[in-house]
Short mmCIF file of C-alpha atoms (C1' of nucleotides) in Angstrom, two decimals:
data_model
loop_
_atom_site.label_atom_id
_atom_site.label_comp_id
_atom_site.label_asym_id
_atom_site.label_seq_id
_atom_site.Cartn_x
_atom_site.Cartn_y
_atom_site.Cartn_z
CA UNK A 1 174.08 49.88 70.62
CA UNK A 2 171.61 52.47 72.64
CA UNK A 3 173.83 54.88 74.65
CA UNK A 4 172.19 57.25 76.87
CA UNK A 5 173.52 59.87 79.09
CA UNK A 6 171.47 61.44 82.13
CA UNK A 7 172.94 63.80 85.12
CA UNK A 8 170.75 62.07 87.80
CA UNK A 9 171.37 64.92 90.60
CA UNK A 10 171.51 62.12 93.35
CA UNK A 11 171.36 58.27 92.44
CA UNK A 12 169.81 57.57 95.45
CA UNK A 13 167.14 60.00 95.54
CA UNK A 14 166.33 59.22 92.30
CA UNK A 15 166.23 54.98 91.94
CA UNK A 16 162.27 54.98 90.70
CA UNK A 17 163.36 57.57 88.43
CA UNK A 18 166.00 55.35 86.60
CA UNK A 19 164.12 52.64 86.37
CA UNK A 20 161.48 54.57 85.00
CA UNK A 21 163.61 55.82 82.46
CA UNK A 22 165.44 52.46 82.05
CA UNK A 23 162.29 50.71 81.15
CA UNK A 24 161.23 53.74 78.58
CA UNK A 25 165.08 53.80 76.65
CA UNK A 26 166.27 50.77 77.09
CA UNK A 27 169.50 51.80 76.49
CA UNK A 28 172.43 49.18 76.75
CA UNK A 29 174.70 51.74 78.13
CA UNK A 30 174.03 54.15 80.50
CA UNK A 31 176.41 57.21 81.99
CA UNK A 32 175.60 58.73 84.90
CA UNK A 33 176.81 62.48 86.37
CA UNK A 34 175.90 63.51 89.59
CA UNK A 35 175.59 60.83 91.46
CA UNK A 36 176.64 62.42 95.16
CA UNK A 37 177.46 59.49 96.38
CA UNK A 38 180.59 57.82 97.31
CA UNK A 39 181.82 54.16 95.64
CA UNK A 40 180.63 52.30 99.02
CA UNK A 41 177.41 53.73 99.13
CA UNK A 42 176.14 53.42 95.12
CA UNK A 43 173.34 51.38 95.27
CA UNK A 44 174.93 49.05 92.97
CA UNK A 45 172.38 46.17 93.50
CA UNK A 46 169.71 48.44 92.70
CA UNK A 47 171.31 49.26 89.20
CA UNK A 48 172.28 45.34 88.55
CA UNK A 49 168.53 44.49 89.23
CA UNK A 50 167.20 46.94 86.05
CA UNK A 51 169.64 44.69 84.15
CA UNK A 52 173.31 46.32 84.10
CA UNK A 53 175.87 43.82 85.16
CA UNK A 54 178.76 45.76 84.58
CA UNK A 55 178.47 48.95 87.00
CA UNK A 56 181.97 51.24 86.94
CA UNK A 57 181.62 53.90 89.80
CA UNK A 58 183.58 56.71 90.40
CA UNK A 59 182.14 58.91 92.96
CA UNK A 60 182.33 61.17 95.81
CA UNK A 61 180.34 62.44 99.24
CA UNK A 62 178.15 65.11 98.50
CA UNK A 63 179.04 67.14 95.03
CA UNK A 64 179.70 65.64 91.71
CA UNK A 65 180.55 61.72 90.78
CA UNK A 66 180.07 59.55 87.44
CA UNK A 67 179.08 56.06 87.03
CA UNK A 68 178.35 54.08 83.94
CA UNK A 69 176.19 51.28 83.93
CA UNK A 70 176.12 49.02 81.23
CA UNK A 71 174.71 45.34 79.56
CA UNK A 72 177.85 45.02 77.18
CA UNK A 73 181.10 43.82 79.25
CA UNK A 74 183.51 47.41 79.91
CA UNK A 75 186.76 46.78 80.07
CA UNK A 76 188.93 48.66 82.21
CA UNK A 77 188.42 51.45 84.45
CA UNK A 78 190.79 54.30 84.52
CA UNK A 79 190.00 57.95 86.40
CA UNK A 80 191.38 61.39 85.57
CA UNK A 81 191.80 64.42 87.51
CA UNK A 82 191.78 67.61 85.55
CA UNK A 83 193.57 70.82 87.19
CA UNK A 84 194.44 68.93 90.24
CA UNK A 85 191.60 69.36 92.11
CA UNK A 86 189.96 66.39 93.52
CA UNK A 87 186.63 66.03 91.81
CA UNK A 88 185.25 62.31 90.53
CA UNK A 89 184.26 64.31 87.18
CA UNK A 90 185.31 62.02 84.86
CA UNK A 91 185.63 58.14 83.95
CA UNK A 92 187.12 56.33 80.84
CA UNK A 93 185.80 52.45 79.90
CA UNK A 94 186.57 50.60 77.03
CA UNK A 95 183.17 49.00 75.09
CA UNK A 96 183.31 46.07 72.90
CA UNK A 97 185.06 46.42 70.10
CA UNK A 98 187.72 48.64 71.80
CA UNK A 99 185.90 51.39 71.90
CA UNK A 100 187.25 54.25 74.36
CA UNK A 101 184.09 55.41 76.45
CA UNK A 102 184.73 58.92 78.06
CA UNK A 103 181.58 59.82 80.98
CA UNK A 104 182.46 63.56 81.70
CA UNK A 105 180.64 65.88 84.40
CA UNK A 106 182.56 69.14 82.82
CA UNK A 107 182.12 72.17 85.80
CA UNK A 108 179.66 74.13 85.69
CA UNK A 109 181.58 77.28 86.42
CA UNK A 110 179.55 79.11 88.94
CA UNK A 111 177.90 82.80 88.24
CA UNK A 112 180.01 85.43 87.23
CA UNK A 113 181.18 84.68 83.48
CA UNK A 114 185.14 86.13 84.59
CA UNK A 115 187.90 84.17 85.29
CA UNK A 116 189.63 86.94 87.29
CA UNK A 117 186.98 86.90 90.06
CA UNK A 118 185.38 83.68 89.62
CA UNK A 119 187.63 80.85 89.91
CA UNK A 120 184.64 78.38 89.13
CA UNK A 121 184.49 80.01 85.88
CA UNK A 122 188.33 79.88 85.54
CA UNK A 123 188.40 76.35 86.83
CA UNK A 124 185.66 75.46 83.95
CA UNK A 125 187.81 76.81 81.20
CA UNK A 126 190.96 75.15 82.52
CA UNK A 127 189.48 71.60 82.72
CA UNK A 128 187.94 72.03 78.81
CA UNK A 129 191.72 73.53 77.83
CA UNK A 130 193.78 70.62 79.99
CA UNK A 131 191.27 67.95 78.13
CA UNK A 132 191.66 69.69 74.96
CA UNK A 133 195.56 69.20 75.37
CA UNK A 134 195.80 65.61 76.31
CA UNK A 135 193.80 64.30 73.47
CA UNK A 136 195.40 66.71 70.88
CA UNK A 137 198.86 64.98 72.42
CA UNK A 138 197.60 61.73 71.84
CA UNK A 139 195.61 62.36 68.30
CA UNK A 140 192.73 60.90 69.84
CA UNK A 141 190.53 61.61 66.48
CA UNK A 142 192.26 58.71 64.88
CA UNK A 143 190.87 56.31 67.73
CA UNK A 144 187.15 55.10 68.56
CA UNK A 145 185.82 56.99 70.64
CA UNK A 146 182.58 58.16 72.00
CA UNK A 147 182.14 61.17 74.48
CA UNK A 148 179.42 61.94 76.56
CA UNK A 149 177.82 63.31 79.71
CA UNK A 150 177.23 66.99 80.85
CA UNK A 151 179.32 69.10 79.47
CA UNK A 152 177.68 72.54 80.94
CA UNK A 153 177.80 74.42 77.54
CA UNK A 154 174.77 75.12 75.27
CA UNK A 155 177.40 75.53 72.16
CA UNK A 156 174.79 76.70 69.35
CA UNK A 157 171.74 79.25 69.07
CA UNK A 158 169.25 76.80 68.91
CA UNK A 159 170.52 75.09 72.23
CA UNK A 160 169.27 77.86 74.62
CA UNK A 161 165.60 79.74 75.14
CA UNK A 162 167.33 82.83 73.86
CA UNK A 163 170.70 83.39 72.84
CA UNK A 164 170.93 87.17 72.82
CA UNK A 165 169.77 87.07 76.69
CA UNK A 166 172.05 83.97 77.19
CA UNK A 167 175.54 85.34 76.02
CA UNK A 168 176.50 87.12 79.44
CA UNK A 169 174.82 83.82 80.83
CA UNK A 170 177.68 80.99 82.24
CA UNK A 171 176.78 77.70 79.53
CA UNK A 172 176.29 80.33 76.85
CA UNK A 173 179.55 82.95 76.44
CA UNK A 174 181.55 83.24 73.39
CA UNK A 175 184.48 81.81 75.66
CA UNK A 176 183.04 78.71 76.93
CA UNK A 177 181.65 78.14 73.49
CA UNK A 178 185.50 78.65 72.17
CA UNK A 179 186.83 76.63 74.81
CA UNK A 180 184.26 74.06 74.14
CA UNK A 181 184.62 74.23 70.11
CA UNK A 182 188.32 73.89 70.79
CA UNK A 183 187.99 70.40 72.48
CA UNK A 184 185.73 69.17 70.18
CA UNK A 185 187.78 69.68 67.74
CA UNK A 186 191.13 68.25 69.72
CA UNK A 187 189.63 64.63 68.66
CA UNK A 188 187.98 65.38 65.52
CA UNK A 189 184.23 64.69 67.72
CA UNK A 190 181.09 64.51 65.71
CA UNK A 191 178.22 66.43 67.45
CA UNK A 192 176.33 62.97 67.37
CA UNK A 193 172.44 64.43 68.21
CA UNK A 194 172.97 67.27 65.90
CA UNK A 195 174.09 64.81 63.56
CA UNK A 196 170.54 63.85 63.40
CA UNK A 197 168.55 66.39 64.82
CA UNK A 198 169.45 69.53 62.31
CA UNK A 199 170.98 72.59 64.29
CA UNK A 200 167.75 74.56 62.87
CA UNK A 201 165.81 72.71 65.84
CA UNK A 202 165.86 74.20 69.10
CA UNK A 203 166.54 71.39 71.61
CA UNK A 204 167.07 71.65 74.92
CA UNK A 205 168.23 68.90 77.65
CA UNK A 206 168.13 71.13 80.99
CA UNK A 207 165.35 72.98 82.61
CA UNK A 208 166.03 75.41 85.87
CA UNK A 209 164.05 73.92 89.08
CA UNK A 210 163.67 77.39 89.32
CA UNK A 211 160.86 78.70 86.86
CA UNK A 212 157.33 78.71 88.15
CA UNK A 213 156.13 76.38 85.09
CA UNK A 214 159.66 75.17 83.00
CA UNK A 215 157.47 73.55 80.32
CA UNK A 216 155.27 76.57 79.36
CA UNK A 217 158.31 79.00 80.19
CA UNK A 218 160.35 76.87 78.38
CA UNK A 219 163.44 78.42 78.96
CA UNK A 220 166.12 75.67 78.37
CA UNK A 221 169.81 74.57 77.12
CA UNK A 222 171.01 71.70 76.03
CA UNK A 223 174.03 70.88 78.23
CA UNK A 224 174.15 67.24 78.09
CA UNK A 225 175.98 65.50 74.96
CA UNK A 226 177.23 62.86 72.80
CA UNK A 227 180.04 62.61 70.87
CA UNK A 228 181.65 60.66 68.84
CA UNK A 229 184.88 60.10 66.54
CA UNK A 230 185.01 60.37 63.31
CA UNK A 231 186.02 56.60 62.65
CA UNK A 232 182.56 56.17 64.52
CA UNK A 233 180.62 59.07 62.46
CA UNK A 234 179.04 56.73 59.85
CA UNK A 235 177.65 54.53 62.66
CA UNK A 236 175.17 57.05 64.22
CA UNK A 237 171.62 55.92 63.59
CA UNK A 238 169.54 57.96 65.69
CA UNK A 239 169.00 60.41 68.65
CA UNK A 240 166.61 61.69 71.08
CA UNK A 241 166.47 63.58 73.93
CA UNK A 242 163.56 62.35 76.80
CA UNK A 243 162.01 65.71 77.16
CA UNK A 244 159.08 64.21 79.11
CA UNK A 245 160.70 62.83 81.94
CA UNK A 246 161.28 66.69 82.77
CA UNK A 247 157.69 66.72 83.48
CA UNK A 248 157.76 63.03 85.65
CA UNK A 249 157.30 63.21 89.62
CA UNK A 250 161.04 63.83 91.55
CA UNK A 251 162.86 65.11 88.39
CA UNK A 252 166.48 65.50 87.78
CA UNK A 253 166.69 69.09 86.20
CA UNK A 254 168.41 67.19 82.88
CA UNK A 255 166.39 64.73 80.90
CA UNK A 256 168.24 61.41 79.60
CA UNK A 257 170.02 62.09 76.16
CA UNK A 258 170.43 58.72 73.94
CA UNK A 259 172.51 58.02 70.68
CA UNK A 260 171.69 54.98 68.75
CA UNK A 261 174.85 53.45 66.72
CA UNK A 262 175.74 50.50 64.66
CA UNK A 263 178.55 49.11 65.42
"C1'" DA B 1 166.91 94.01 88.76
"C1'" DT B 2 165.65 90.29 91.54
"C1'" DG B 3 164.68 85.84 93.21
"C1'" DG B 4 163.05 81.82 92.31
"C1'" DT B 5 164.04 75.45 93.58
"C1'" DA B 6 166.54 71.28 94.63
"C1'" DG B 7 170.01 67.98 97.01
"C1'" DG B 8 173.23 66.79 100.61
"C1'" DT B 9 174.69 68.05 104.58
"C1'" DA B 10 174.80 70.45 108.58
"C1'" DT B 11 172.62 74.89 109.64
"C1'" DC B 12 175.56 76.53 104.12
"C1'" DC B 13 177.58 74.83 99.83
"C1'" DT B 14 176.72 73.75 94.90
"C1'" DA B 15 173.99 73.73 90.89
#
DNA sequence: ATGGTAGGTATCCTA
């Protein structure tokens, strides 16, 4: 099974896009973050025409929104809300073989690295500690489970340009890396690209629309990620992240990252 | 130290 996870920043803007990347991955499972649209207006036909009949959509007007789109039947469709505030940031499926899919859009915790004057940043730190809590409760690492989506942290060295000029950065502080660590660890999760790209490599799945040239800068972090439990660990085959498609006409600022396992 | 771009929406918010 080919899983790949992409934030799209806008579905609809971005249709030749996924199909472009659709027809390069072929992935049989594909989460989406991002999507800034609301359930009515996903262009669901558009999706079930590049071959996913089984479109789960959990979205919302203007900010934020998941959606996974998939060739293997999902069962179920549940929604959480993390902190009580009202964003569509995260989506749980089951894939054949019971497999519990989680498609997270983890805030990205605005500027100022400071809970006490930044409640993005607190509101970041909350959701990774109220996750964390719920599956240490339910000792999720015993379960199969895969994880994946933008999580907004770079967690190693070798997952940002620089880390020395990173660590006062938000994606990059010792906190969110802590907070971050901490729910990996709350299910046991396997870092499943690092799994098979070593964490010697630098790799990076998110380039700022902001630099003059982001390929020769190359100043980027890998944000987006996959991972899975360790009842699932020996099934990873492969991993890749689509560093090209950074470079392809109306880009998202993340490139698709895609896990191959054998299940 | 600063400002740079993009998307959705409404003339600013978020990333």
């Amino acid at each position: 099974m080919r899983i790949t996870t992409w934030n799209v920043n806008s579905v609809r803007l971005r249709l030749a896009t996924l199909e472009r990347i659709v027809r390069t991955l072929e992935p049989d499972v594909l989460c989406l973050q991002e999507i800034k649209v609301e359930d009515q207006l996903f262009p669901t036909d558009a999706v079930k025409a590049l071959g996913f009949d089984h479109v789960l959509v959990h979205g919302q007007r203007n900010y934020h929104g998941v959606a996974i789109l998939s060739k293997l039947p999902l069962d179920g469709h549940a929604q959480r809300n993390w902190c009580e505030v009202d964003h569509r940031r995260h989506q749980i499926t089951h894939l054949p073989g019971g497999i519990e899919l989680h498609n997270l859009y983890i805030p990205s915790g605005g500027d100022v690295p400071d809970r006490n004057v930044n409640p993005k940043f607190a509101h970041k730190l909350d959701f990774l500690a109220e996750l964390a809590t719920h599956w240490e409760a339910e000792a999720a690492a015993d379960k199969r489970m895969i994880a994946v989506g933008d999580f907004n942290i770079a967690p190693l060295e070798t997952d940002v340009w620089s880390h020395k000029q990173l660590l006062d950065v938000v994606s990059h502080t010792p906190i969110e890396v802590e907070a971050l660590g901490r729910l990996q660890r709350s299910a046991g999760f396997v870092d499943a690209v690092r799994a098979v790209i070593p964490p010697e490599v630098k790799l990076y799945s998110w380039w700022s629309y902001r630099a003059r040239d982001w390929s020769a800068s190359d100043r980027g972090r890998r944000l987006d990620h996959v991972w899975v439990t360790p009842p699932l660990a020996s099934a990873i085959r492969d991993a890749s992240v689509l560093r090209e498609a950074r470079g392809w006409d109306k880009p998202s600022d993340h490139v698709p990252v895609t896990v191959d396992l054998d299940l």
